[in-house]
Amino acid sequence: DIYDEMERSYPARDNSCMITINPRRSSQLLYPEEHPREHPVAMARRLGILPGGQWKPLNCHPLFNVAIILPYRNRQTQLTIFMNYIHPFLQAQNLDYRIFVIEQSPVREFNRAKLFNVGYAEATKMNDFHCFIFQDIDLIPQNPDNIYACTKMPRHMSSSVNTFRYNLPYSGLFGGAIALTRKQFERVNGFSNVFYGWGGEDDDFYSRLQSKGLQVTRFGPDIAQYYMLIHNKEPPSSARFENLENSAKRYDTDGISNLEYRVLNHQLRPLYSWILADV
Ligand code: NGS
C-alpha cells in the first residue's frame, strides 16, 4: 500500500483525514486544456481557498502539510490551466497545502533550480512546512492516487509522462515533479544555484542525493502518470555538462547555504502566493 510509504507531517489522531479517492475523477483529468476554466476569484470562493493559495480541510485533521513550489516565467496559459486543475486535485487528497509561484525577473537566463531554492527559503520564512513538492507547471498529474505529500525517501513523482509514452527515459531522471521533506532537502543543501538555462540541474540534484546515500522512490507508472501541456522547447544550455562535471566539488558550498537573491515584488493572489525574484 502506498500510504505505508508516506511520511506524515502530523501524528494520526481521532478524526484524522482519510484520503478518499474517487476513481471516477481520473477520467475527467485527461485533457486539461479542455477543462472549463473558472475565474480565479470565483474559484477561490467556491473552494474556500485562502488568499495566497492556502487551504486545509476543516472537517478532519490533515495528515500532510505541503508547500508546492512552482518556478515560473512567461507561461501564462500553462499557469492558468495548472491552477484551475490542481486545487480540486489537492483538496480531494485532504492536504494542508499552500502553493508558491516563484517568478524569475527578466534579463538572465531561466534558473529553475535556484527558483526552487528561493521557494524553499521564502516558504520556510512563512511557515514550518514539513514537505516540499518542487514541480514544473506544465505537468498535470493524472491519477488522484499520486498523493502530493512526502514519502520516507525522496520521491520522483513524474516518472510516467505522456510525452515519453509513459516510460521513464533513464533511471536517474529526477526532474519534472519531486517530493522531499524539509529534512531531506536540507541534507543535500538544496539545489545548485549555477544552472542558468535549460538542462542538467535535476541530474545535479540526483547526484546530490546519491552523494548523501539518499535512495529515491517512485510510485508505479499507473499512479505516477502526468500529462504535459504543450509549449515551445527551450534550447539546452551549453554550460550544463561542464557544471555537471564538477558538481561534486560544490555540494556543500553551492545551494541553500550560499543562496542570494532579491525579492522584487510579492502578492497573495487568489490561487497562489506570487514572488518575483531577481536571481
Ligand atoms: C536530460 C537533461 C535533464 C532533463 C532530461 C529530460 O538530458 O535536465 O534530459 O528532459 N540533462 C541534461 O541536459 C544534462 S525532457 O526530455 O523532459 O525535456 O530533465
mmCIF file of C-alpha atoms and ligand atoms in Angstrom:
data_model
loop_
_atom_site.group_PDB
_atom_site.id
_atom_site.type_symbol
_atom_site.label_atom_id
_atom_site.label_comp_id
_atom_site.label_asym_id
_atom_site.label_seq_id
_atom_site.Cartn_x
_atom_site.Cartn_y
_atom_site.Cartn_z
ATOM 1 C CA ASP A 1 0.000 0.000 0.000
ATOM 2 C CA ILE A 2 1.494 3.350 -0.998
ATOM 3 C CA TYR A 3 0.221 5.049 2.145
ATOM 4 C CA ASP A 4 2.630 2.923 4.202
ATOM 5 C CA GLU A 5 5.445 4.713 2.399
ATOM 6 C CA MET A 6 4.212 8.161 3.339
ATOM 7 C CA GLU A 7 5.985 10.376 5.826
ATOM 8 C CA ARG A 8 3.274 12.009 7.895
ATOM 9 C CA SER A 9 3.535 15.661 8.807
ATOM 10 C CA TYR A 10 1.157 15.391 11.747
ATOM 11 C CA PRO A 11 0.561 12.403 14.005
ATOM 12 C CA ALA A 12 -2.554 10.372 13.367
ATOM 13 C CA ARG A 13 -5.345 11.151 15.856
ATOM 14 C CA ASP A 14 -9.071 10.833 16.222
ATOM 15 C CA ASN A 15 -10.686 12.276 13.171
ATOM 16 C CA SER A 16 -7.528 12.329 11.064
ATOM 17 C CA CYS A 17 -8.435 12.925 7.423
ATOM 18 C CA MET A 18 -8.804 9.791 5.410
ATOM 19 C CA ILE A 19 -7.571 10.062 1.908
ATOM 20 C CA THR A 20 -10.560 9.159 -0.097
ATOM 21 C CA ILE A 21 -10.045 8.903 -3.766
ATOM 22 C CA ASN A 22 -12.897 8.824 -6.179
ATOM 23 C CA PRO A 23 -11.656 6.724 -9.079
ATOM 24 C CA ARG A 24 -14.101 8.317 -11.482
ATOM 25 C CA ARG A 25 -12.214 11.571 -11.192
ATOM 26 C CA SER A 26 -9.216 10.341 -13.121
ATOM 27 C CA SER A 27 -11.138 10.084 -16.359
ATOM 28 C CA GLN A 28 -12.106 13.749 -16.079
ATOM 29 C CA LEU A 29 -8.473 14.717 -15.986
ATOM 30 C CA LEU A 30 -7.351 13.598 -19.375
ATOM 31 C CA TYR A 31 -7.355 16.761 -21.456
ATOM 32 C CA PRO A 32 -6.699 19.599 -19.037
ATOM 33 C CA GLU A 33 -6.583 22.124 -21.879
ATOM 34 C CA GLU A 34 -10.270 21.477 -22.405
ATOM 35 C CA HIS A 35 -11.232 21.688 -18.755
ATOM 36 C CA PRO A 36 -13.719 24.514 -18.210
ATOM 37 C CA ARG A 37 -11.873 27.494 -16.728
ATOM 38 C CA GLU A 38 -13.169 29.476 -13.843
ATOM 39 C CA HIS A 39 -12.238 32.982 -12.783
ATOM 40 C CA PRO A 40 -9.603 32.732 -10.003
ATOM 41 C CA VAL A 41 -11.643 34.789 -7.538
ATOM 42 C CA ALA A 42 -14.763 32.701 -8.182
ATOM 43 C CA MET A 43 -12.780 29.512 -7.860
ATOM 44 C CA ALA A 44 -11.123 30.578 -4.609
ATOM 45 C CA ARG A 45 -14.532 31.480 -3.166
ATOM 46 C CA ARG A 46 -16.208 28.289 -4.326
ATOM 47 C CA LEU A 47 -13.439 26.050 -2.991
ATOM 48 C CA GLY A 48 -12.696 28.010 0.199
ATOM 49 C CA ILE A 49 -9.104 28.773 -0.780
ATOM 50 C CA LEU A 50 -7.475 31.468 1.352
ATOM 51 C CA PRO A 51 -5.540 34.369 -0.216
ATOM 52 C CA GLY A 52 -2.132 33.181 -1.365
ATOM 53 C CA GLY A 53 -3.449 29.765 -2.418
ATOM 54 C CA GLN A 54 -3.751 28.146 1.005
ATOM 55 C CA TRP A 55 -6.207 25.523 2.049
ATOM 56 C CA LYS A 56 -6.712 22.792 4.600
ATOM 57 C CA PRO A 57 -9.630 20.515 5.358
ATOM 58 C CA LEU A 58 -11.898 21.785 8.118
ATOM 59 C CA ASN A 59 -13.881 18.684 8.980
ATOM 60 C CA CYS A 60 -10.915 16.458 9.820
ATOM 61 C CA HIS A 61 -7.276 16.789 10.893
ATOM 62 C CA PRO A 62 -4.962 16.693 7.882
ATOM 63 C CA LEU A 63 -2.034 14.279 7.938
ATOM 64 C CA PHE A 64 0.150 16.126 5.466
ATOM 65 C CA ASN A 65 1.497 19.649 5.363
ATOM 66 C CA VAL A 66 2.913 20.634 1.996
ATOM 67 C CA ALA A 67 4.425 23.628 0.212
ATOM 68 C CA ILE A 68 4.167 23.355 -3.550
ATOM 69 C CA ILE A 69 6.921 25.326 -5.249
ATOM 70 C CA LEU A 70 6.488 26.279 -8.909
ATOM 71 C CA PRO A 71 9.207 28.110 -10.830
ATOM 72 C CA TYR A 72 7.747 30.414 -13.419
ATOM 73 C CA ARG A 73 8.373 32.813 -16.258
ATOM 74 C CA ASN A 74 6.285 33.748 -19.247
ATOM 75 C CA ARG A 75 3.899 30.788 -19.353
ATOM 76 C CA GLN A 76 0.550 32.400 -18.511
ATOM 77 C CA THR A 77 -1.603 29.857 -20.341
ATOM 78 C CA GLN A 78 0.017 26.875 -18.639
ATOM 79 C CA LEU A 79 -0.196 28.588 -15.262
ATOM 80 C CA THR A 80 -3.927 29.230 -15.661
ATOM 81 C CA ILE A 81 -4.609 25.649 -16.685
ATOM 82 C CA PHE A 82 -2.463 24.290 -13.871
ATOM 83 C CA MET A 83 -4.153 26.356 -11.143
ATOM 84 C CA ASN A 84 -7.606 25.589 -12.443
ATOM 85 C CA TYR A 85 -6.808 21.920 -12.280
ATOM 86 C CA ILE A 86 -4.592 21.457 -9.236
ATOM 87 C CA HIS A 87 -6.697 22.895 -6.402
ATOM 88 C CA PRO A 88 -9.559 20.396 -6.691
ATOM 89 C CA PHE A 89 -6.958 17.656 -7.108
ATOM 90 C CA LEU A 90 -5.155 18.640 -3.880
ATOM 91 C CA GLN A 91 -8.371 19.141 -1.961
ATOM 92 C CA ALA A 92 -9.503 15.628 -2.861
ATOM 93 C CA GLN A 93 -6.346 14.444 -1.081
ATOM 94 C CA ASN A 94 -7.244 16.378 2.089
ATOM 95 C CA LEU A 95 -3.864 18.066 2.305
ATOM 96 C CA ASP A 96 -2.892 21.129 4.316
ATOM 97 C CA TYR A 97 -1.197 22.957 1.461
ATOM 98 C CA ARG A 98 -0.030 26.251 0.073
ATOM 99 C CA ILE A 99 1.075 26.994 -3.487
ATOM 100 C CA PHE A 100 4.008 29.295 -4.277
ATOM 101 C CA VAL A 101 4.782 30.631 -7.739
ATOM 102 C CA ILE A 102 8.358 31.885 -7.907
ATOM 103 C CA GLU A 103 8.729 34.095 -10.937
ATOM 104 C CA GLN A 104 12.168 34.984 -12.214
ATOM 105 C CA SER A 105 12.738 38.599 -13.224
ATOM 106 C CA PRO A 106 13.773 39.161 -16.865
ATOM 107 C CA VAL A 107 17.367 39.671 -18.027
ATOM 108 C CA ARG A 108 19.196 36.487 -17.032
ATOM 109 C CA GLU A 109 18.527 33.021 -18.375
ATOM 110 C CA PHE A 110 15.952 30.969 -16.502
ATOM 111 C CA ASN A 111 17.319 29.199 -13.435
ATOM 112 C CA ARG A 112 14.797 26.580 -12.434
ATOM 113 C CA ALA A 113 16.907 25.115 -9.631
ATOM 114 C CA LYS A 114 17.682 28.431 -7.993
ATOM 115 C CA LEU A 115 13.990 29.378 -8.104
ATOM 116 C CA PHE A 116 13.271 26.172 -6.186
ATOM 117 C CA ASN A 117 15.797 27.252 -3.552
ATOM 118 C CA VAL A 118 14.140 30.670 -3.364
ATOM 119 C CA GLY A 119 10.735 28.999 -2.970
ATOM 120 C CA TYR A 120 12.048 26.827 -0.170
ATOM 121 C CA ALA A 121 13.595 29.846 1.591
ATOM 122 C CA GLU A 122 10.531 32.085 1.263
ATOM 123 C CA ALA A 123 8.072 29.350 2.238
ATOM 124 C CA THR A 124 10.170 28.448 5.266
ATOM 125 C CA LYS A 125 10.067 32.075 6.457
ATOM 126 C CA MET A 126 6.268 31.971 6.468
ATOM 127 C CA ASN A 127 5.552 28.576 7.948
ATOM 128 C CA ASP A 128 7.267 25.469 9.219
ATOM 129 C CA PHE A 129 6.454 23.363 6.147
ATOM 130 C CA HIS A 130 7.212 19.693 6.594
ATOM 131 C CA CYS A 131 7.160 18.657 2.972
ATOM 132 C CA PHE A 132 8.048 20.310 -0.325
ATOM 133 C CA ILE A 133 6.871 19.490 -3.805
ATOM 134 C CA PHE A 134 9.079 21.031 -6.482
ATOM 135 C CA GLN A 135 7.448 20.906 -9.853
ATOM 136 C CA ASP A 136 7.002 22.369 -13.313
ATOM 137 C CA ILE A 137 3.673 23.961 -14.158
ATOM 138 C CA ASP A 138 3.427 22.157 -17.484
ATOM 139 C CA LEU A 139 2.920 18.834 -15.688
ATOM 140 C CA ILE A 140 -0.609 17.808 -14.825
ATOM 141 C CA PRO A 141 -0.942 14.800 -12.510
ATOM 142 C CA GLN A 142 -3.492 12.408 -13.993
ATOM 143 C CA ASN A 143 -4.042 9.959 -11.177
ATOM 144 C CA PRO A 144 -5.594 11.185 -7.918
ATOM 145 C CA ASP A 145 -3.733 8.395 -6.068
ATOM 146 C CA ASN A 146 -0.486 10.232 -6.772
ATOM 147 C CA ILE A 147 -0.528 11.869 -3.401
ATOM 148 C CA TYR A 148 1.059 15.303 -3.150
ATOM 149 C CA ALA A 149 2.895 14.615 0.082
ATOM 150 C CA CYS A 150 6.258 13.259 1.114
ATOM 151 C CA THR A 151 7.449 9.697 1.319
ATOM 152 C CA LYS A 152 10.086 8.242 3.611
ATOM 153 C CA MET A 153 12.516 8.567 0.726
ATOM 154 C CA PRO A 154 12.793 11.469 -1.728
ATOM 155 C CA ARG A 155 10.290 10.723 -4.469
ATOM 156 C CA HIS A 156 10.333 11.251 -8.189
ATOM 157 C CA MET A 157 6.638 11.845 -8.800
ATOM 158 C CA SER A 158 6.548 12.252 -12.575
ATOM 159 C CA SER A 159 8.069 9.002 -13.771
ATOM 160 C CA SER A 160 5.330 8.315 -16.275
ATOM 161 C CA VAL A 161 4.725 11.231 -18.646
ATOM 162 C CA ASN A 162 2.694 11.106 -21.847
ATOM 163 C CA THR A 163 5.439 12.803 -23.877
ATOM 164 C CA PHE A 164 7.743 9.861 -23.013
ATOM 165 C CA ARG A 165 4.904 7.454 -23.855
ATOM 166 C CA TYR A 166 4.574 6.898 -20.099
ATOM 167 C CA ASN A 167 8.065 5.414 -19.826
ATOM 168 C CA LEU A 168 10.932 6.558 -17.658
ATOM 169 C CA PRO A 169 13.615 7.725 -20.118
ATOM 170 C CA TYR A 170 16.557 6.996 -17.781
ATOM 171 C CA SER A 171 16.749 5.641 -14.250
ATOM 172 C CA GLY A 172 18.483 8.732 -12.857
ATOM 173 C CA LEU A 173 15.818 11.148 -14.105
ATOM 174 C CA PHE A 174 14.721 13.247 -11.161
ATOM 175 C CA GLY A 175 13.093 16.177 -12.959
ATOM 176 C CA GLY A 176 9.510 17.275 -13.528
ATOM 177 C CA ALA A 177 7.843 16.816 -10.159
ATOM 178 C CA ILE A 178 9.582 15.662 -6.973
ATOM 179 C CA ALA A 179 8.684 15.451 -3.277
ATOM 180 C CA LEU A 180 11.121 15.852 -0.399
ATOM 181 C CA THR A 181 10.746 16.517 3.285
ATOM 182 C CA ARG A 182 12.385 19.663 4.533
ATOM 183 C CA LYS A 183 14.942 17.444 6.274
ATOM 184 C CA GLN A 184 15.811 15.556 3.108
ATOM 185 C CA PHE A 185 16.135 18.807 1.160
ATOM 186 C CA GLU A 186 18.372 20.434 3.761
ATOM 187 C CA ARG A 187 20.534 17.338 3.999
ATOM 188 C CA VAL A 188 21.684 17.850 0.372
ATOM 189 C CA ASN A 189 21.988 21.652 0.649
ATOM 190 C CA GLY A 190 19.063 22.099 -1.752
ATOM 191 C CA PHE A 191 19.689 22.609 -5.450
ATOM 192 C CA SER A 192 22.768 24.027 -7.118
ATOM 193 C CA ASN A 193 22.434 27.732 -7.961
ATOM 194 C CA VAL A 194 24.687 27.728 -11.018
ATOM 195 C CA PHE A 195 22.430 26.135 -13.647
ATOM 196 C CA TYR A 196 21.278 29.053 -15.777
ATOM 197 C CA GLY A 197 19.493 27.927 -18.947
ATOM 198 C CA TRP A 198 17.855 24.593 -19.732
ATOM 199 C CA GLY A 199 19.051 21.198 -18.520
ATOM 200 C CA GLY A 200 21.212 19.366 -16.023
ATOM 201 C CA GLU A 201 20.035 20.912 -12.749
ATOM 202 C CA ASP A 202 17.850 17.910 -11.974
ATOM 203 C CA ASP A 203 20.690 15.488 -12.764
ATOM 204 C CA ASP A 204 22.895 17.503 -10.415
ATOM 205 C CA PHE A 205 20.240 17.254 -7.706
ATOM 206 C CA TYR A 206 20.023 13.499 -8.176
ATOM 207 C CA SER A 207 23.784 13.192 -7.716
ATOM 208 C CA ARG A 208 23.494 15.238 -4.515
ATOM 209 C CA LEU A 209 21.006 12.714 -3.164
ATOM 210 C CA GLN A 210 23.280 9.851 -4.129
ATOM 211 C CA SER A 211 26.282 11.504 -2.522
ATOM 212 C CA LYS A 212 24.424 11.550 0.796
ATOM 213 C CA GLY A 213 23.240 7.971 0.395
ATOM 214 C CA LEU A 214 19.602 9.013 -0.049
ATOM 215 C CA GLN A 215 17.776 6.451 -2.143
ATOM 216 C CA VAL A 216 14.876 7.699 -4.218
ATOM 217 C CA THR A 217 11.487 6.138 -4.667
ATOM 218 C CA ARG A 218 8.807 6.150 -7.345
ATOM 219 C CA PHE A 219 5.219 5.027 -7.345
ATOM 220 C CA GLY A 220 4.144 2.645 -10.071
ATOM 221 C CA PRO A 221 3.765 4.006 -13.607
ATOM 222 C CA ASP A 222 -0.023 3.758 -13.418
ATOM 223 C CA ILE A 223 -0.038 6.111 -10.424
ATOM 224 C CA ALA A 224 2.808 8.435 -11.426
ATOM 225 C CA GLN A 225 1.091 9.485 -14.641
ATOM 226 C CA TYR A 226 1.360 13.037 -15.906
ATOM 227 C CA TYR A 227 0.086 14.892 -18.901
ATOM 228 C CA MET A 228 2.480 17.540 -20.216
ATOM 229 C CA LEU A 229 0.985 20.783 -21.501
ATOM 230 C CA ILE A 230 2.298 21.817 -24.873
ATOM 231 C CA HIS A 231 4.754 24.692 -25.171
ATOM 232 C CA ASN A 232 7.868 25.632 -27.122
ATOM 233 C CA LYS A 233 11.061 23.834 -26.126
ATOM 234 C CA GLU A 234 13.911 25.798 -24.644
ATOM 235 C CA PRO A 235 17.325 25.429 -26.263
ATOM 236 C CA PRO A 236 19.638 23.461 -23.924
ATOM 237 C CA SER A 237 22.346 25.415 -22.123
ATOM 238 C CA SER A 238 25.894 24.875 -23.341
ATOM 239 C CA ALA A 239 27.331 25.109 -19.816
ATOM 240 C CA ARG A 240 25.316 22.252 -18.392
ATOM 241 C CA PHE A 241 27.803 19.423 -18.946
ATOM 242 C CA GLU A 242 30.690 21.422 -17.543
ATOM 243 C CA ASN A 243 28.598 22.292 -14.484
ATOM 244 C CA LEU A 244 27.730 18.634 -14.031
ATOM 245 C CA GLU A 245 31.340 17.506 -14.330
ATOM 246 C CA ASN A 246 32.485 19.462 -11.317
ATOM 247 C CA SER A 247 29.237 19.331 -9.374
ATOM 248 C CA ALA A 248 30.663 17.138 -6.596
ATOM 249 C CA LYS A 249 33.014 19.934 -5.547
ATOM 250 C CA ARG A 250 30.093 22.236 -4.948
ATOM 251 C CA TYR A 251 27.642 20.099 -2.973
ATOM 252 C CA ASP A 252 28.366 21.748 0.349
ATOM 253 C CA THR A 253 29.133 25.287 -0.786
ATOM 254 C CA ASP A 254 26.574 25.830 -3.575
ATOM 255 C CA GLY A 255 22.919 25.544 -2.614
ATOM 256 C CA ILE A 256 20.720 26.898 0.156
ATOM 257 C CA SER A 257 23.928 27.542 2.156
ATOM 258 C CA ASN A 258 25.024 30.390 -0.166
ATOM 259 C CA LEU A 259 21.673 31.394 -1.667
ATOM 260 C CA GLU A 260 21.492 35.066 -2.668
ATOM 261 C CA TYR A 261 18.534 36.760 -4.339
ATOM 262 C CA ARG A 262 16.286 39.772 -4.075
ATOM 263 C CA VAL A 263 12.507 39.706 -3.784
ATOM 264 C CA LEU A 264 11.317 42.446 -6.152
ATOM 265 C CA ASN A 265 7.630 42.016 -5.505
ATOM 266 C CA HIS A 266 5.160 39.662 -3.884
ATOM 267 C CA GLN A 267 1.397 39.269 -3.714
ATOM 268 C CA LEU A 268 -1.154 36.976 -2.165
ATOM 269 C CA ARG A 269 -3.102 36.093 -5.282
ATOM 270 C CA PRO A 270 -6.399 34.176 -5.026
ATOM 271 C CA LEU A 271 -4.918 30.834 -6.075
ATOM 272 C CA TYR A 272 -1.236 31.168 -5.142
ATOM 273 C CA SER A 273 1.420 33.187 -3.381
ATOM 274 C CA TRP A 274 3.391 35.075 -6.004
ATOM 275 C CA ILE A 275 7.011 36.050 -5.510
ATOM 276 C CA LEU A 276 9.017 37.907 -8.126
ATOM 277 C CA ALA A 277 12.713 37.284 -7.558
ATOM 278 C CA ASP A 278 15.912 38.548 -9.054
ATOM 279 C CA VAL A 279 18.312 35.617 -9.014
HETATM 280 C C1 NGS B 1 18.365 15.358 -19.774
HETATM 281 C C2 NGS B 1 18.654 16.682 -19.094
HETATM 282 C C3 NGS B 1 17.724 16.856 -17.914
HETATM 283 C C4 NGS B 1 16.286 16.770 -18.388
HETATM 284 C C5 NGS B 1 16.073 15.423 -19.095
HETATM 285 C C6 NGS B 1 14.665 15.250 -19.638
HETATM 286 O O1 NGS B 1 19.174 15.224 -20.895
HETATM 287 O O2 NGS B 1 17.964 18.099 -17.300
HETATM 288 O O3 NGS B 1 17.008 15.325 -20.185
HETATM 289 O O4 NGS B 1 14.363 16.333 -20.452
HETATM 290 N N1 NGS B 1 20.047 16.683 -18.658
HETATM 291 C C7 NGS B 1 20.986 17.387 -19.289
HETATM 292 O O5 NGS B 1 20.759 18.150 -20.192
HETATM 293 C C8 NGS B 1 22.405 17.218 -18.801
HETATM 294 S S1 NGS B 1 12.981 16.394 -21.203
HETATM 295 O O6 NGS B 1 13.012 15.343 -22.220
HETATM 296 O O7 NGS B 1 11.939 16.185 -20.224
HETATM 297 O O8 NGS B 1 12.874 17.715 -21.821
HETATM 298 O O9 NGS B 1 15.376 16.867 -17.318
#
